[in-house]
N, CA, C and O atoms as a printed pandas DataFrame, in Angstrom:
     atom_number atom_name residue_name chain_id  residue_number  x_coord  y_coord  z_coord
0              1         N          UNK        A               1  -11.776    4.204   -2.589
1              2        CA          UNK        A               1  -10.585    4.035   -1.778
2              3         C          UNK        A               1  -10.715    2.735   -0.999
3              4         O          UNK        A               1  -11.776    2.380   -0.485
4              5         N          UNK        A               2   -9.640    2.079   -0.942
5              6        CA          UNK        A               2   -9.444    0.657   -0.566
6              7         C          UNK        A               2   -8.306    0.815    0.342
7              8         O          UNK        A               2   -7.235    1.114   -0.187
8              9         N          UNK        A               3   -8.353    0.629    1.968
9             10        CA          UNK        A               3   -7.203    0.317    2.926
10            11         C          UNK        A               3   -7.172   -1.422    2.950
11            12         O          UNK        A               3   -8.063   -2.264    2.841
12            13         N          UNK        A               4   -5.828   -1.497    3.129
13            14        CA          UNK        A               4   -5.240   -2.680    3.399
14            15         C          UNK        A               4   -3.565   -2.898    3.496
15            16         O          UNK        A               4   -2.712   -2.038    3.713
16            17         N          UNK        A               5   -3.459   -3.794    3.349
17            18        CA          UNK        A               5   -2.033   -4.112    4.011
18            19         C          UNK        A               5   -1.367   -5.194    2.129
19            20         O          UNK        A               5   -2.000   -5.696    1.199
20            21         N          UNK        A               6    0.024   -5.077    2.421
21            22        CA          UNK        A               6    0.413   -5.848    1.165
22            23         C          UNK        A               6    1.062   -7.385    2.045
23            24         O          UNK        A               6    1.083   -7.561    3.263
24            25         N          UNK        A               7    1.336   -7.928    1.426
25            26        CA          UNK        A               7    1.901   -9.316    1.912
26            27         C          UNK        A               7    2.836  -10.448    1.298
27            28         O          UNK        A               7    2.453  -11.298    0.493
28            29         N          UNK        A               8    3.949  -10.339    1.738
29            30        CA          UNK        A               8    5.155  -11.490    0.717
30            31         C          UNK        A               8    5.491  -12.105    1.460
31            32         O          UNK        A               8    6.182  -11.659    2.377
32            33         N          UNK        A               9    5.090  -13.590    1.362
33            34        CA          UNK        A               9    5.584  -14.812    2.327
34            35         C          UNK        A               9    7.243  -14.867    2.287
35            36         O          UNK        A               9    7.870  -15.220    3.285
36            37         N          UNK        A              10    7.903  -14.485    1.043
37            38        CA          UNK        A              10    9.667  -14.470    1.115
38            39         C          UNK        A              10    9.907  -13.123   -0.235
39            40         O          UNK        A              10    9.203  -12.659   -1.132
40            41         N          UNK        A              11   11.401  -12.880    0.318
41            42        CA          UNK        A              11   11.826  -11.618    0.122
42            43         C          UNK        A              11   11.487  -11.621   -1.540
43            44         O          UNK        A              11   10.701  -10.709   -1.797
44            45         N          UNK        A              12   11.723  -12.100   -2.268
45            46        CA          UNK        A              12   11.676  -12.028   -3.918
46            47         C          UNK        A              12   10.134  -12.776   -4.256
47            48         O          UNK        A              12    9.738  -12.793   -5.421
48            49         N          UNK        A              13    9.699  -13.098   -3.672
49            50        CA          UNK        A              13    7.767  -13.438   -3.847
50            51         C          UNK        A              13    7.054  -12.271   -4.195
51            52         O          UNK        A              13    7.207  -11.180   -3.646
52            53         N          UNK        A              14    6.273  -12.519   -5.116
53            54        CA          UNK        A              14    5.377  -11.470   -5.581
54            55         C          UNK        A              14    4.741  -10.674   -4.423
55            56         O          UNK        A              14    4.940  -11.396   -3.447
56            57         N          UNK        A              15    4.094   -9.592   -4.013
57            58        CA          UNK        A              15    3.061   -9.390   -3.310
58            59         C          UNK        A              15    1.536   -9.493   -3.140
59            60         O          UNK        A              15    0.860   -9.134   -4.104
60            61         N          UNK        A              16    1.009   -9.868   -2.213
61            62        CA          UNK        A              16   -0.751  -10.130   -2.301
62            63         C          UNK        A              16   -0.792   -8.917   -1.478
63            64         O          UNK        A              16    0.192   -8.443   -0.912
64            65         N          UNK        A              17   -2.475   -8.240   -1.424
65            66        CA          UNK        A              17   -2.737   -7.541   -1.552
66            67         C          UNK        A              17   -3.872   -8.590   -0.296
67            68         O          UNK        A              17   -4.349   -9.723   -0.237
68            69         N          UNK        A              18   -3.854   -7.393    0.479
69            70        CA          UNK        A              18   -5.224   -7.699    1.744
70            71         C          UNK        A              18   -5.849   -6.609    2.606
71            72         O          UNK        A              18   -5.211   -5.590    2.870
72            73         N          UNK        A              19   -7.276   -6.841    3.114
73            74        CA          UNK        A              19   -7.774   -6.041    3.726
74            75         C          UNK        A              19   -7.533   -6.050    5.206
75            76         O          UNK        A              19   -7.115   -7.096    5.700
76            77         N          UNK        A              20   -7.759   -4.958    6.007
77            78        CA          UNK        A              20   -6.938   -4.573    7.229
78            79         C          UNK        A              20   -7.416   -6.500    8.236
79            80         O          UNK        A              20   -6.902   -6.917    9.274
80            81         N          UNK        A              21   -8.411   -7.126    7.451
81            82        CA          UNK        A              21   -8.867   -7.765    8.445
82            83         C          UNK        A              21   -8.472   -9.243    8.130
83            84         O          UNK        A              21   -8.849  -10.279    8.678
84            85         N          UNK        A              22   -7.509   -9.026    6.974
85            86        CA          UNK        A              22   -6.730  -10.265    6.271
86            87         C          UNK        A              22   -7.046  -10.712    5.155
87            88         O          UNK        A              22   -6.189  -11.245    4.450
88            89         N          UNK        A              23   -8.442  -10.585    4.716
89            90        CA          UNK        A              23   -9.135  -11.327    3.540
90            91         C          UNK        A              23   -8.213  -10.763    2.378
91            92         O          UNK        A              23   -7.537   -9.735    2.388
92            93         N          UNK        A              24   -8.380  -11.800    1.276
93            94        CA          UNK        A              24   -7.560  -11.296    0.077
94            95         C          UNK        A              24   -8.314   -9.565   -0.625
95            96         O          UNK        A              24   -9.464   -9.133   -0.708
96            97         N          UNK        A              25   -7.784   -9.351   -0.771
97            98        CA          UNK        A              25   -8.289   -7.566   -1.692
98            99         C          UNK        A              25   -8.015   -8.153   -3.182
99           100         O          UNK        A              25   -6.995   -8.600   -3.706
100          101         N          UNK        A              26   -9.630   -7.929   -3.752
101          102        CA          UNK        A              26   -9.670   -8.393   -4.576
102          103         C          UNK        A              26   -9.666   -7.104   -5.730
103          104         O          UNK        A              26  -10.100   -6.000   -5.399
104          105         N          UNK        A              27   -9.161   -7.347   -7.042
105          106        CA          UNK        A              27   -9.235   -6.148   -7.779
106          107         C          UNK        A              27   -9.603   -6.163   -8.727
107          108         O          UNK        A              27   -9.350   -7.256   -9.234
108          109         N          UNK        A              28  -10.555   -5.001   -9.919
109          110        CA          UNK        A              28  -11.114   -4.906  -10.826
110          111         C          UNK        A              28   -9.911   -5.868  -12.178
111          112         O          UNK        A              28   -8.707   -5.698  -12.370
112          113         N          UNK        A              29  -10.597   -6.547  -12.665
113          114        CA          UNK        A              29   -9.625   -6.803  -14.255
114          115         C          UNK        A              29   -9.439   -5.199  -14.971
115          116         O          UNK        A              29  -10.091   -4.154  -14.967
116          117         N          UNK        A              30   -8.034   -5.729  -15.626
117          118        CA          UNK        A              30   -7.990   -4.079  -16.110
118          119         C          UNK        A              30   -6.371   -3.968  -15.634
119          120         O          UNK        A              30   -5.677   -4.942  -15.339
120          121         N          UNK        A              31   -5.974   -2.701  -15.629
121          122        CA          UNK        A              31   -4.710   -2.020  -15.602
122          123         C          UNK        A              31   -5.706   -1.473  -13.935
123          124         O          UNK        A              31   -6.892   -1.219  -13.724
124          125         N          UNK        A              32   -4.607   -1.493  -13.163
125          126        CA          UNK        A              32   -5.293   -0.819  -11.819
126          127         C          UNK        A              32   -3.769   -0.338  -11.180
127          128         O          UNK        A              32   -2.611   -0.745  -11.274
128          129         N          UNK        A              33   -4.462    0.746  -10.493
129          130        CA          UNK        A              33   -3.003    1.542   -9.475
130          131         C          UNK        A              33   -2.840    1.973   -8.188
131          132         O          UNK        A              33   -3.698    2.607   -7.573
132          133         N          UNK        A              34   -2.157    1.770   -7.912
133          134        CA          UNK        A              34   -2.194    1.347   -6.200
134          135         C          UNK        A              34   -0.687    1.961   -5.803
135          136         O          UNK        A              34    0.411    1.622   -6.244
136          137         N          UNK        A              35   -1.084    3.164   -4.640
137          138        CA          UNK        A              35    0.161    3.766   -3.876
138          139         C          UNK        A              35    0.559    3.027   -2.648
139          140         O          UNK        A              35   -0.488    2.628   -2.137
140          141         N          UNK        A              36    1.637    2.636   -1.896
141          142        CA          UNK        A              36    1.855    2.516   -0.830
142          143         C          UNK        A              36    2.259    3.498   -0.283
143          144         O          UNK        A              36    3.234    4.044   -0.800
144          145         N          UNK        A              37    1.612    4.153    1.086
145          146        CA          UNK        A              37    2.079    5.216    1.587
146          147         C          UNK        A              37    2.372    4.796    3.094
147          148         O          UNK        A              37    1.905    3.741    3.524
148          149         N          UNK        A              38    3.281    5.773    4.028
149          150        CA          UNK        A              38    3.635    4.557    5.434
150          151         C          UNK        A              38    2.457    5.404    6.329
151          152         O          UNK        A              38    1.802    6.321    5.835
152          153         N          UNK        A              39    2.340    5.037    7.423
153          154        CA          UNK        A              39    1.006    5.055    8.719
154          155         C          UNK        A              39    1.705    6.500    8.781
155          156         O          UNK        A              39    2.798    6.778    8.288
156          157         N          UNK        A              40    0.881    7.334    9.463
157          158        CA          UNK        A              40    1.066    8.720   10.174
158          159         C          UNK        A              40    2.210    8.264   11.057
159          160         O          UNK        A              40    3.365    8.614   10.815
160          161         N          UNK        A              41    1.880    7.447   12.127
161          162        CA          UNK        A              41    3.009    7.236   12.372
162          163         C          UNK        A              41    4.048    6.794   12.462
163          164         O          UNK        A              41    4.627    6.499   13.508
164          165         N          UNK        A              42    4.567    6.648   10.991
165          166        CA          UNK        A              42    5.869    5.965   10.769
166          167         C          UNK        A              42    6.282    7.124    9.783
167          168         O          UNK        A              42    7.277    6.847    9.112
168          169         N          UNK        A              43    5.767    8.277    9.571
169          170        CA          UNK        A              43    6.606    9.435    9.051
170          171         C          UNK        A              43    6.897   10.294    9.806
171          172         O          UNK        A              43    6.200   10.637   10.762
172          173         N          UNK        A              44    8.326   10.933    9.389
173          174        CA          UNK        A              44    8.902   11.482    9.816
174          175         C          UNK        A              44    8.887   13.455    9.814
175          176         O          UNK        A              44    9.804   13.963    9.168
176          177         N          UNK        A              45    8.156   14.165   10.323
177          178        CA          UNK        A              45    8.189   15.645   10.253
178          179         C          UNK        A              45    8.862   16.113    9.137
179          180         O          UNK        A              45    8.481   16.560    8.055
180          181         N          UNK        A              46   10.269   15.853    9.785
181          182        CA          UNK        A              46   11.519   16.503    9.092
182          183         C          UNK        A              46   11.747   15.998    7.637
183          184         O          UNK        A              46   12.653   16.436    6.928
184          185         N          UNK        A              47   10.830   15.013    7.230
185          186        CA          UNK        A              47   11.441   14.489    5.799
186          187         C          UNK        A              47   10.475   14.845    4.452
187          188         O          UNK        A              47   10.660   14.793    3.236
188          189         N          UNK        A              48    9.092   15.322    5.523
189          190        CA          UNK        A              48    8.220   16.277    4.779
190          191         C          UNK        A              48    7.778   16.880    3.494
191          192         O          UNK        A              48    6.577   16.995    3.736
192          193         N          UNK        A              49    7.919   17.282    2.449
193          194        CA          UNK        A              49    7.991   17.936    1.538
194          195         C          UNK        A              49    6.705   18.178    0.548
195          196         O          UNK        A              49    5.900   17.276    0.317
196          197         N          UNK        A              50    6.591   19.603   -0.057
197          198        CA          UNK        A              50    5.361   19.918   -0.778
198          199         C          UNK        A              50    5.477   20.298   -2.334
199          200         O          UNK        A              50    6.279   21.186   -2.622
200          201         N          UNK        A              51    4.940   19.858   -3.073
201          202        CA          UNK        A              51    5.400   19.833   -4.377
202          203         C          UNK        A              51    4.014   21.101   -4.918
203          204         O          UNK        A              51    2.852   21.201   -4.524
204          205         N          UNK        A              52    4.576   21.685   -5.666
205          206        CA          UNK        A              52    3.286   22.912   -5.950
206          207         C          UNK        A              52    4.177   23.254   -7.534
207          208         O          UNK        A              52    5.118   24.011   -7.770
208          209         N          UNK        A              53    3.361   22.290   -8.449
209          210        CA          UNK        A              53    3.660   22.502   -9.821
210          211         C          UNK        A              53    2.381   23.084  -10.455
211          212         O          UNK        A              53    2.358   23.367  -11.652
C-alpha cells in the first residue's frame, strides 16, 4: 500500500502521481492499479453504502 496525493498542473493534463511529502511516486513497469478514495473527512455518512455480493 502506497499513500499519496495525484497532481494536474491544468484541467485536461495528464495526472502525476506523488507521495504525501511531494516526491514523484514512482511505479512498478507493468499494468498497475490504483483507487482514488476521498479523506475520512471529506465523506459524507449519509452517502454511505455496503455492497455484500
Amino acid at each position: 500500500r502506497y499513500e499519496g496525493r495525484w497532481v494536474r498542473n491544468a484541467q485536461y493534463d495528464v495526472i502525476g502521481l506523488r507521495t504525501n511529502d511531494g516526491q514523484i511516486l514512482y511505479l512498478k513497469p507493468g499494468i498497475t492499479w490504483f483507487q482514488v478514495v476521498p479523506l475520512p473527512e471529506q465523506q459524507d455518512p449519509a452517502e454511505e453504502s455496503l455492497n455484500v455480493g
